[in-house]
mmCIF file of C-alpha atoms in Angstrom:
data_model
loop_
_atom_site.group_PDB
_atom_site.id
_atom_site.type_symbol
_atom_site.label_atom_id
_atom_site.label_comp_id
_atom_site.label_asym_id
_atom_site.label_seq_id
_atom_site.Cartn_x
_atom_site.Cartn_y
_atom_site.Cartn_z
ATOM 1 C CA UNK A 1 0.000 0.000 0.000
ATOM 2 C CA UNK A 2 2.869 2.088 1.437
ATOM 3 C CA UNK A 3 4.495 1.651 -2.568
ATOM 4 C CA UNK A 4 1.345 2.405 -4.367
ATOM 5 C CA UNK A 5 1.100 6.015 -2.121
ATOM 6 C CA UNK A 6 4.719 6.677 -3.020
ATOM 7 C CA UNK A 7 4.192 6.136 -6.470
ATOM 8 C CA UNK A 8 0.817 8.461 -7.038
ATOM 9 C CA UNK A 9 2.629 10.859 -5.210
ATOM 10 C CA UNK A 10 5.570 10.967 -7.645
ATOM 11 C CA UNK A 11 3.405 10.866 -10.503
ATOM 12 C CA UNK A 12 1.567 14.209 -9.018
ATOM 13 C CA UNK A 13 5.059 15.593 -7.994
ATOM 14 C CA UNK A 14 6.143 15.273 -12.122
ATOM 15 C CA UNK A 15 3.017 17.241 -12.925
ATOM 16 C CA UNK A 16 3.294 19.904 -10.590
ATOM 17 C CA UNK A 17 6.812 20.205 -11.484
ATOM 18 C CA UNK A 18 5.461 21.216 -15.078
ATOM 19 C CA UNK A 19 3.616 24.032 -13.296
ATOM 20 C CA UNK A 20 5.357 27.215 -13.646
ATOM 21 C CA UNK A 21 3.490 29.934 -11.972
ATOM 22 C CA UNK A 22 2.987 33.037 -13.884
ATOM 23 C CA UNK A 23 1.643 35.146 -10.608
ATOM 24 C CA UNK A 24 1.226 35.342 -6.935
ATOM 25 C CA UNK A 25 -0.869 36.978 -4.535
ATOM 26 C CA UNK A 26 2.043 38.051 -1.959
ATOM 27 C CA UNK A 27 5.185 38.591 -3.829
ATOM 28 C CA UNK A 28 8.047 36.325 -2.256
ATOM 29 C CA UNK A 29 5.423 33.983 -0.737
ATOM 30 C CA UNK A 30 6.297 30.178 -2.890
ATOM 31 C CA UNK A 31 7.681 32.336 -5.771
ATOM 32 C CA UNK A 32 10.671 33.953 -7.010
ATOM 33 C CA UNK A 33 9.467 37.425 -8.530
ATOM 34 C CA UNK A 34 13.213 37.256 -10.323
ATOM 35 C CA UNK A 35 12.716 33.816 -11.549
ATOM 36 C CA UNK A 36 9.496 31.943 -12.496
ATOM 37 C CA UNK A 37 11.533 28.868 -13.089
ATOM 38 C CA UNK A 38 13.332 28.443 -9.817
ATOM 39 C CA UNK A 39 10.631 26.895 -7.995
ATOM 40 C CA UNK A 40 10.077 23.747 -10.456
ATOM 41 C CA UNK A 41 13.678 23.262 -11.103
ATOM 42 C CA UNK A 42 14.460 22.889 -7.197
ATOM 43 C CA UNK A 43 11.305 20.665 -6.998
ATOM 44 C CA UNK A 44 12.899 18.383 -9.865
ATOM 45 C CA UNK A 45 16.375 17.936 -8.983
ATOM 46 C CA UNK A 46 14.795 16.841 -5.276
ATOM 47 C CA UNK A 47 12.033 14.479 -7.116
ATOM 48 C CA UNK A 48 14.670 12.979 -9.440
ATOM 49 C CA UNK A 49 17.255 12.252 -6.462
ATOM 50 C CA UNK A 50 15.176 10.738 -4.221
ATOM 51 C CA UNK A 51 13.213 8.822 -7.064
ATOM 52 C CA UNK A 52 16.324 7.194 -9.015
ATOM 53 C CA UNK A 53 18.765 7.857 -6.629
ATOM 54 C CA UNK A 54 18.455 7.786 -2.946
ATOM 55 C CA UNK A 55 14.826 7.854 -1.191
ATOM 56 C CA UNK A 56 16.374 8.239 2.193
ATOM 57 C CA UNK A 57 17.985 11.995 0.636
ATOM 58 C CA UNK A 58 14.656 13.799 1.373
ATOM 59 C CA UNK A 59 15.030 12.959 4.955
ATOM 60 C CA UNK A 60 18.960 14.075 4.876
ATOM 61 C CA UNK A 61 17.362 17.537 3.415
ATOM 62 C CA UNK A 62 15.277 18.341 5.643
ATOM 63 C CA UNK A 63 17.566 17.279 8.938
ATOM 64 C CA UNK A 64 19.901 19.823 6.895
ATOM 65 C CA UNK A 65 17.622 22.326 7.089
ATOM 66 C CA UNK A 66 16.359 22.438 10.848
ATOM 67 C CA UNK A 67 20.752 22.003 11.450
ATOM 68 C CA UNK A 68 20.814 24.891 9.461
ATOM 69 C CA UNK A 69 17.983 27.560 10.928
ATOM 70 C CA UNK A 70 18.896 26.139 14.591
ATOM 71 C CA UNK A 71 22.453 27.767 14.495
ATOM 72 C CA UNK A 72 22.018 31.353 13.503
ATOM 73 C CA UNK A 73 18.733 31.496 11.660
ATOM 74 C CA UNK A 74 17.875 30.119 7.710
ATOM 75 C CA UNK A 75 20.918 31.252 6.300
ATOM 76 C CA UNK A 76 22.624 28.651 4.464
ATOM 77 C CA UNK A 77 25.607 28.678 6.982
ATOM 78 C CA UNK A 78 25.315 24.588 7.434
ATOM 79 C CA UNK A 79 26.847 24.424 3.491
ATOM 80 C CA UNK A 80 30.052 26.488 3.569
ATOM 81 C CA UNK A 81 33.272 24.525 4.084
ATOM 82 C CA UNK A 82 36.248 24.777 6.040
ATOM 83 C CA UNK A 83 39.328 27.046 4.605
ATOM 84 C CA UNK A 84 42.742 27.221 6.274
ATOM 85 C CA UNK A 85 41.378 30.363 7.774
ATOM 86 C CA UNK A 86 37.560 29.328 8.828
ATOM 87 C CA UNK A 87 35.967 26.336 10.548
ATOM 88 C CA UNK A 88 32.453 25.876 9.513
ATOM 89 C CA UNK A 89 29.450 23.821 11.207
ATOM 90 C CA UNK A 90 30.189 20.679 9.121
ATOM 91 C CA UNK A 91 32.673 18.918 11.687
ATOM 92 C CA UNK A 92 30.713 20.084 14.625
ATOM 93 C CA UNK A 93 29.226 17.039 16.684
ATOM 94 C CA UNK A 94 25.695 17.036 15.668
ATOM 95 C CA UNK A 95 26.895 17.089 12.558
ATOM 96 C CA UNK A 96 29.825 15.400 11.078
ATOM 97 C CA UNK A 97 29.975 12.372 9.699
ATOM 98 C CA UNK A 98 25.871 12.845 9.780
ATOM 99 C CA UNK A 99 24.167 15.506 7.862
ATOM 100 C CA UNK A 100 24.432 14.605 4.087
ATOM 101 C CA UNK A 101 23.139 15.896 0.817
ATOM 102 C CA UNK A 102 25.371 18.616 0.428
ATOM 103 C CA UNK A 103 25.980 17.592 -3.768
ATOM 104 C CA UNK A 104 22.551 17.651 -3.545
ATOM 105 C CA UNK A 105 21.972 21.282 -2.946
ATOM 106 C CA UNK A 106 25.106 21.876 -5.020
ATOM 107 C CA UNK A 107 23.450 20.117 -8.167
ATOM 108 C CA UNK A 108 20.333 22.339 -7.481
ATOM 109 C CA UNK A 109 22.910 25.458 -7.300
ATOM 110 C CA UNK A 110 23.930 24.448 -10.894
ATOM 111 C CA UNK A 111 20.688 24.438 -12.026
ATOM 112 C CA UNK A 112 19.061 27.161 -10.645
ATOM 113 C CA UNK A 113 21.565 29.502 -11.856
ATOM 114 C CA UNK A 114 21.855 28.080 -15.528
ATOM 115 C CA UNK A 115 17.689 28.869 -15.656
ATOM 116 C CA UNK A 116 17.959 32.484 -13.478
ATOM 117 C CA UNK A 117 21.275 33.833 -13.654
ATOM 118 C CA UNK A 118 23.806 34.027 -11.054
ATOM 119 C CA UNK A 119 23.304 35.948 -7.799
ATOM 120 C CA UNK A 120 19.119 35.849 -7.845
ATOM 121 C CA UNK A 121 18.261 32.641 -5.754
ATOM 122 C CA UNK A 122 20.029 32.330 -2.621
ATOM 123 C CA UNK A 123 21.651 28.694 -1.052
ATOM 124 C CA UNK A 124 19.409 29.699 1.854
ATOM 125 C CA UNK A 125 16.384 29.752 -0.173
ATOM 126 C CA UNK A 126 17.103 26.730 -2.049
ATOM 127 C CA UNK A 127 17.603 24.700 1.120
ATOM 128 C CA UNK A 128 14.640 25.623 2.885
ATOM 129 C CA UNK A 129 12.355 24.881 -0.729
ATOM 130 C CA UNK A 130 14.342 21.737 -1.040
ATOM 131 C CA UNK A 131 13.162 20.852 2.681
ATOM 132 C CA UNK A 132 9.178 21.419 2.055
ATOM 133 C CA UNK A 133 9.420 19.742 -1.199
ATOM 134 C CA UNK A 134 11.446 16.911 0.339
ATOM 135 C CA UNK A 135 8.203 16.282 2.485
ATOM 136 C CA UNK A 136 6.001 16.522 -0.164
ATOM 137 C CA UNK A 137 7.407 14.251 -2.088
ATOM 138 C CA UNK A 138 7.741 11.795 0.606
ATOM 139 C CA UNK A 139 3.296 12.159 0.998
ATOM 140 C CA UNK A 140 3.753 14.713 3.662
ATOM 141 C CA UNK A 141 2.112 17.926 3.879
ATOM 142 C CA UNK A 142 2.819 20.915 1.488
ATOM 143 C CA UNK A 143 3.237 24.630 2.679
ATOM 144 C CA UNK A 144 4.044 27.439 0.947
ATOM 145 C CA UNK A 145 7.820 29.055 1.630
ATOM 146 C CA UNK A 146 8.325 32.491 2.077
ATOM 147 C CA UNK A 147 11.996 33.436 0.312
ATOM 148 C CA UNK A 148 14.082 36.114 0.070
ATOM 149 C CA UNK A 149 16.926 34.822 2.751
ATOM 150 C CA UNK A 150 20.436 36.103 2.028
ATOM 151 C CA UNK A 151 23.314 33.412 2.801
ATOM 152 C CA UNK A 152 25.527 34.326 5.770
ATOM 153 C CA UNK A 153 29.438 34.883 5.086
ATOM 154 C CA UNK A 154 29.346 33.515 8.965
ATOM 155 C CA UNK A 155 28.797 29.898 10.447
ATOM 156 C CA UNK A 156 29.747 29.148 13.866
ATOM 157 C CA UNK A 157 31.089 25.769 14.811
ATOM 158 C CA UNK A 158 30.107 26.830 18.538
ATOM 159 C CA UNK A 159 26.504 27.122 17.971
ATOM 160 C CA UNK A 160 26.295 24.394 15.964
ATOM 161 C CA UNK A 161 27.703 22.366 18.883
ATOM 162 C CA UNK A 162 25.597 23.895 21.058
ATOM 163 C CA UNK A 163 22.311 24.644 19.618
ATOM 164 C CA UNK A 164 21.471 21.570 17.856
ATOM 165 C CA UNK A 165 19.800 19.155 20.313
ATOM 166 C CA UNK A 166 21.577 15.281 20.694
ATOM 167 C CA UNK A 167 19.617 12.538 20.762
ATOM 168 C CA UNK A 168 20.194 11.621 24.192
ATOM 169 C CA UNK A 169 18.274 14.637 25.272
ATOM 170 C CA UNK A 170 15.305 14.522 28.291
ATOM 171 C CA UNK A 171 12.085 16.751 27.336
ATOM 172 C CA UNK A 172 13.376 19.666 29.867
ATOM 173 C CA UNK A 173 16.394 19.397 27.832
ATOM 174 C CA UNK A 174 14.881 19.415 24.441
ATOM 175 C CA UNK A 175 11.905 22.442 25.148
ATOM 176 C CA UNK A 176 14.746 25.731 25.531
ATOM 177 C CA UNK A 177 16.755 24.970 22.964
ATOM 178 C CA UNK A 178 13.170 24.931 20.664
ATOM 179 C CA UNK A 179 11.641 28.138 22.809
ATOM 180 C CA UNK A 180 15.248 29.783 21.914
ATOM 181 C CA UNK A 181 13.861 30.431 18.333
ATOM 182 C CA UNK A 182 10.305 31.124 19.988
ATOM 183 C CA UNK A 183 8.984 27.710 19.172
ATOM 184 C CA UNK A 184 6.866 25.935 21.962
ATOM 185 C CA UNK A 185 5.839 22.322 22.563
ATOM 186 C CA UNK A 186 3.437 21.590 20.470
ATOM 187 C CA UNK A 187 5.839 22.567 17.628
ATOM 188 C CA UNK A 188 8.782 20.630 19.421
ATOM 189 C CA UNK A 189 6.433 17.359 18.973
ATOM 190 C CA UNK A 190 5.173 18.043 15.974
ATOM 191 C CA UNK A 191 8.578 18.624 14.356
ATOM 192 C CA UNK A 192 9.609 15.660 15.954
ATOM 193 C CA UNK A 193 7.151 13.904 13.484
ATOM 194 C CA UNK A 194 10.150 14.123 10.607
ATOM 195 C CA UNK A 195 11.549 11.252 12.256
ATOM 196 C CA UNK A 196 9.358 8.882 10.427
ATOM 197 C CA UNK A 197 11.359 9.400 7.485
ATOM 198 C CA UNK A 198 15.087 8.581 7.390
ATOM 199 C CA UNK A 199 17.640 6.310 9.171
ATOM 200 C CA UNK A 200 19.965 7.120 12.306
ATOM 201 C CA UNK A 201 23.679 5.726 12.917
ATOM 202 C CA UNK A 202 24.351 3.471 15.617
ATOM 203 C CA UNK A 203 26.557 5.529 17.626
ATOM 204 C CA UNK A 204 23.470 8.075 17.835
ATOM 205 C CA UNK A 205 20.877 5.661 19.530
ATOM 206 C CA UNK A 206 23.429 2.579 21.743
ATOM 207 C CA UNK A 207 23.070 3.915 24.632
ATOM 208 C CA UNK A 208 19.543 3.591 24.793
ATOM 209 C CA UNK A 209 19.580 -0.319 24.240
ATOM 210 C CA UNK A 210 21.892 -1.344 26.277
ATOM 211 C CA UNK A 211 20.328 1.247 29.113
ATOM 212 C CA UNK A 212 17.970 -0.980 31.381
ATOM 213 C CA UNK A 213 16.574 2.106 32.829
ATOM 214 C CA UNK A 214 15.331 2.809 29.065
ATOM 215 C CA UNK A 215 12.029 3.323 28.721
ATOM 216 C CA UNK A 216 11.922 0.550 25.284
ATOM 217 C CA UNK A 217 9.983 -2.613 23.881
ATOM 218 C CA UNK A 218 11.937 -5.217 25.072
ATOM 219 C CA UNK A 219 11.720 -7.050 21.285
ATOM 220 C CA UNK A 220 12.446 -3.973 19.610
ATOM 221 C CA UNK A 221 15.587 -3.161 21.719
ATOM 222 C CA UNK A 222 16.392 -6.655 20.808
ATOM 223 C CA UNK A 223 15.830 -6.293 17.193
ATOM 224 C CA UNK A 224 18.041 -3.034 17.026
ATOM 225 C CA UNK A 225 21.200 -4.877 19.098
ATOM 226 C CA UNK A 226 21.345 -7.362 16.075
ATOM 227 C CA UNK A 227 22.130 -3.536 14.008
ATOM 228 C CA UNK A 228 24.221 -1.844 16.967
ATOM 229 C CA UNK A 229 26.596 -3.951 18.991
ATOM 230 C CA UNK A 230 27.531 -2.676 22.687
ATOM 231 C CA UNK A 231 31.041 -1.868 20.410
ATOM 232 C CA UNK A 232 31.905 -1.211 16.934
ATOM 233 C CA UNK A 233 29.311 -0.961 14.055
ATOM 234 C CA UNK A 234 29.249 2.973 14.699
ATOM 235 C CA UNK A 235 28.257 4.068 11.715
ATOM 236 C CA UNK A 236 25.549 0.812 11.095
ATOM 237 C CA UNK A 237 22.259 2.487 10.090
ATOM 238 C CA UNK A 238 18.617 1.255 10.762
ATOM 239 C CA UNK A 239 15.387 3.385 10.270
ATOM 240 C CA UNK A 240 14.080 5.535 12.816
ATOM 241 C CA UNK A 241 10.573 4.860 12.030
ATOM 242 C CA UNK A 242 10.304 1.215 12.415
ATOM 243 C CA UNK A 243 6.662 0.821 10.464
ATOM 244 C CA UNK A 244 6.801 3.118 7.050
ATOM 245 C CA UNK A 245 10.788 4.372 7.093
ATOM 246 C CA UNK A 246 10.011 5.658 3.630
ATOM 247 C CA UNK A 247 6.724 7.273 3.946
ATOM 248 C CA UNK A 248 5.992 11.033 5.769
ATOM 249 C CA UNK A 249 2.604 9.376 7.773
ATOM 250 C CA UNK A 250 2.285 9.738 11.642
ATOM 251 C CA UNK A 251 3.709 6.009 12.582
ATOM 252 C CA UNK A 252 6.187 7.709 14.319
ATOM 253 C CA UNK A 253 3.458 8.745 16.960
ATOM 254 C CA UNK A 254 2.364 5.286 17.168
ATOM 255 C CA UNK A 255 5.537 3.905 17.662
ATOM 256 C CA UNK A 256 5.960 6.002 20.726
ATOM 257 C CA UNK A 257 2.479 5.188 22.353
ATOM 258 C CA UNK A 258 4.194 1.283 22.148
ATOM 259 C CA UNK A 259 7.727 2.143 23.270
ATOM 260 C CA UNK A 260 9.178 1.842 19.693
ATOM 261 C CA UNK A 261 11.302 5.671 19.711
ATOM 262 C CA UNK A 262 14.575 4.847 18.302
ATOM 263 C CA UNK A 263 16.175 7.970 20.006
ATOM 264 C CA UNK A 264 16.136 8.303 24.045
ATOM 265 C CA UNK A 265 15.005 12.016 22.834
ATOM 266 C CA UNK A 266 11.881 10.466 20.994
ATOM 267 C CA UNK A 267 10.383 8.220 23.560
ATOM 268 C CA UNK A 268 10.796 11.436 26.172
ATOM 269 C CA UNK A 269 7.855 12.918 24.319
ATOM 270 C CA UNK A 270 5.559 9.616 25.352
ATOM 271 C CA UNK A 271 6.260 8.702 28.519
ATOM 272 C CA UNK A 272 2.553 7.699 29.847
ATOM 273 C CA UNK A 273 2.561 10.233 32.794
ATOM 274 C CA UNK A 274 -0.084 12.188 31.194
ATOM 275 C CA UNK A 275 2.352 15.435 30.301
ATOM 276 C CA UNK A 276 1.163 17.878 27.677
ATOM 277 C CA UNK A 277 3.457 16.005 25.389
ATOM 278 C CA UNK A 278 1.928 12.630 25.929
ATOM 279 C CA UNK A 279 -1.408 14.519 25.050
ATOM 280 C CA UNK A 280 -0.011 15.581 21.946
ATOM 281 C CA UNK A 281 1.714 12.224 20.540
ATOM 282 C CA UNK A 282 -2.029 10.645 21.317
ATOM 283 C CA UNK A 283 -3.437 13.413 19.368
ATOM 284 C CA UNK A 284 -0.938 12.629 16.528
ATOM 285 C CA UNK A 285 -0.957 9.093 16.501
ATOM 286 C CA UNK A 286 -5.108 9.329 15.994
ATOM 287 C CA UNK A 287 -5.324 12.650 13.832
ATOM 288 C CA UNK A 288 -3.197 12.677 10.811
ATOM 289 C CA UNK A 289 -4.977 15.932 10.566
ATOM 290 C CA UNK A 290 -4.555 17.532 13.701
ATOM 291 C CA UNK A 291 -0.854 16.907 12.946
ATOM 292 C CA UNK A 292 -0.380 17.940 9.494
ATOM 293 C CA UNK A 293 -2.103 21.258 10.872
ATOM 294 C CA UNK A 294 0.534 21.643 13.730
ATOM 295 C CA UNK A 295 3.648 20.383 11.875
ATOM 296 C CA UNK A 296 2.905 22.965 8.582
ATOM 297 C CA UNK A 297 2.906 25.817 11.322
ATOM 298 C CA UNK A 298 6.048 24.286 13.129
ATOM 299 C CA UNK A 299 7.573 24.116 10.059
ATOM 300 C CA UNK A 300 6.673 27.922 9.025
ATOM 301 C CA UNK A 301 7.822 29.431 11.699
ATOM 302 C CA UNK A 302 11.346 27.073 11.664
ATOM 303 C CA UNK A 303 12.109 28.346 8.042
ATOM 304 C CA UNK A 304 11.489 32.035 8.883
ATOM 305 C CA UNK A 305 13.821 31.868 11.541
ATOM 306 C CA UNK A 306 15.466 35.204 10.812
ATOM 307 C CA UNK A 307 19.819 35.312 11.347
ATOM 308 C CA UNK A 308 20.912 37.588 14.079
ATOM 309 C CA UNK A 309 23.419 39.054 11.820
ATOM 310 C CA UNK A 310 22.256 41.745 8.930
ATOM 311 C CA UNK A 311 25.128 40.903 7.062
ATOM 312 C CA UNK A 312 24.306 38.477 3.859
ATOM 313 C CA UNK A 313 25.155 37.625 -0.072
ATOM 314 C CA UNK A 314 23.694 35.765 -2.579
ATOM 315 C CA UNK A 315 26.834 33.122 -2.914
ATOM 316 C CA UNK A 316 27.817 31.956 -6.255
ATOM 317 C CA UNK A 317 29.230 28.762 -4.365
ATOM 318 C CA UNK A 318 27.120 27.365 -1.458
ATOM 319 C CA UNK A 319 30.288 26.170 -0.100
ATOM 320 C CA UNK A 320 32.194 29.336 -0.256
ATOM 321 C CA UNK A 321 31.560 33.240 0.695
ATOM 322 C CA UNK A 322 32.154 35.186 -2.513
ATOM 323 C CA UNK A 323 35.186 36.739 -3.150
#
């Protein structure tokens, strides 16, 4: 069933990426007023990866994303490299060795410039349209993106370290770093709903099943040790959503309500003491709608997290500051 949604929803994603809007209501709102064509062309080199390529890349794009508006706002300072002179946010702990798709947003970069020109769509922008349409694509909801970001000539390696919350996190860990960037708890659960696409390494999720104070199914924790040995096998992967890996649905809410969170971070969400969070998951778990409401606004308000700084480009490189 799970293969027959996927599929309708690709065919639907190739049509709307023949759609070229000509207009829209509220200029910058899911359109570039400098380029008609930038939308569908970021919406097909997403489809196209994660159709003949790598279905798990949609999931790598979004966690890109939220790494990337969680250190100093939406402004594509996840992407740029290190130089002998700068350290970036790639080797920081949350994410190195972890986030991926990088030639993914490059390849978009390409393409987006050969159909606008250089210097009109920004990395920023691209990576935040790439995210939504990553979703879509995968059968979750759609919601328009407002653009218009400028990429930083900053990162910080320090935030990145410190901002981005680890999977080992309790829920009175987890709620300030997601009220820092004035989101609450409903959108810290509902965001939490992206993990029922994509996989996690084992190095990101041991201690949890070989914890006996872990809150866990005691078959699934068995399951996952035949993936993640107590040593070694760091970098073995398994999905995070153990009923539809590959499909944006609310499983992941389910899984919770039977002790099947792959991260210590997920199952603090469901922890049957009747919390506001508990609430929620049950709400999720029985109201695709309910959620799909919640995590479009969650997901709003993450991508217009504005940077601190005021000081931004348009890079020709997404790796690089211009010169």
């Amino acid at each position: 069933m799970a293969t027959r949604q996927f599929v309708i929803f690709v065919i639907t994603s190739m049509v709307m990426v023949m759609m070229i809007p000509t207009s829209n209501a509220l200029l910058g709102l899911d359109h570039f007023p400098n380029c008609p064509l930038a939308m569908a062309t970021i919406r097909s080199v997403v489809l196209n990866t994660i159709l003949f390529e790598d279905q798990r890349m949609g999931a790598s794009i979004l966690r890109m994303h939220f790494h990337d508006c969680f250190v100093q706002g939406c402004d594509g300072s996840i992407l740029l490299d290190d130089t002998p002179t700068f350290i970036g946010e790639k080797t920081a702990g949350p994410n190195n060795g972890s986030v991926r798709g990088f030639e993914v947003i490059d390849r978009i970069k390409t393409a987006v410039d050969k159909v606008c020109g250089v210097g009109k769509v920004s990395c920023a922008d691209i990576l935040a349209v790439a995210a939504r349409d990553s979703i879509d694509i995968l059968g979750g909801p759609y919601y328009d993106v407002k653009v218009g970001r400028k990429d930083s000539k900053t990162a910080s390696f320090t935030l990145a370290a410190k901002n981005l919350p680890p999977p080992t996190s309790n829920l009175s860990q987890l709620l300030p770093l997601f009220q820092a960037h004035n989101l609450d708890l409903t959108d810290l659960v509902a965001l939490s709903g992206a993990h029922t696409i994509g996989k996690a390494r084992c190095i990101t999720f041991r201690s949890r099943i070989y914890n006996d104070a872990e809150i866990i199914d005691n078959n699934y924790k068995m399951s996952l040790r035949t993936v993640c040995p107590s040593t070694g096998g760091d970098t073995n992967l398994t999905s995070i959503d153990v009923a539809t890996p590959n499909w944006f649905d609310t499983a992941y809410y389910r899984n919770l309500l039977v002790k099947k969170g792959l991260f210590h971070s997920d199952q603090q969400l469901y922890k049957e003491d009747g919390s506001d969070s508990d609430n929620l998951v049950i709400k999720y778990a029985r109201n695709y709608l309910a959620f799909k409401n919640d995590f479009t606004n969650a997901m709003i308000k993450l991508s217009n997290i504005l940077p601190a700084h005021s000081d931004g480009e348009i890079r020709n490189n997404c790796r690089l500051v211009n010169k």
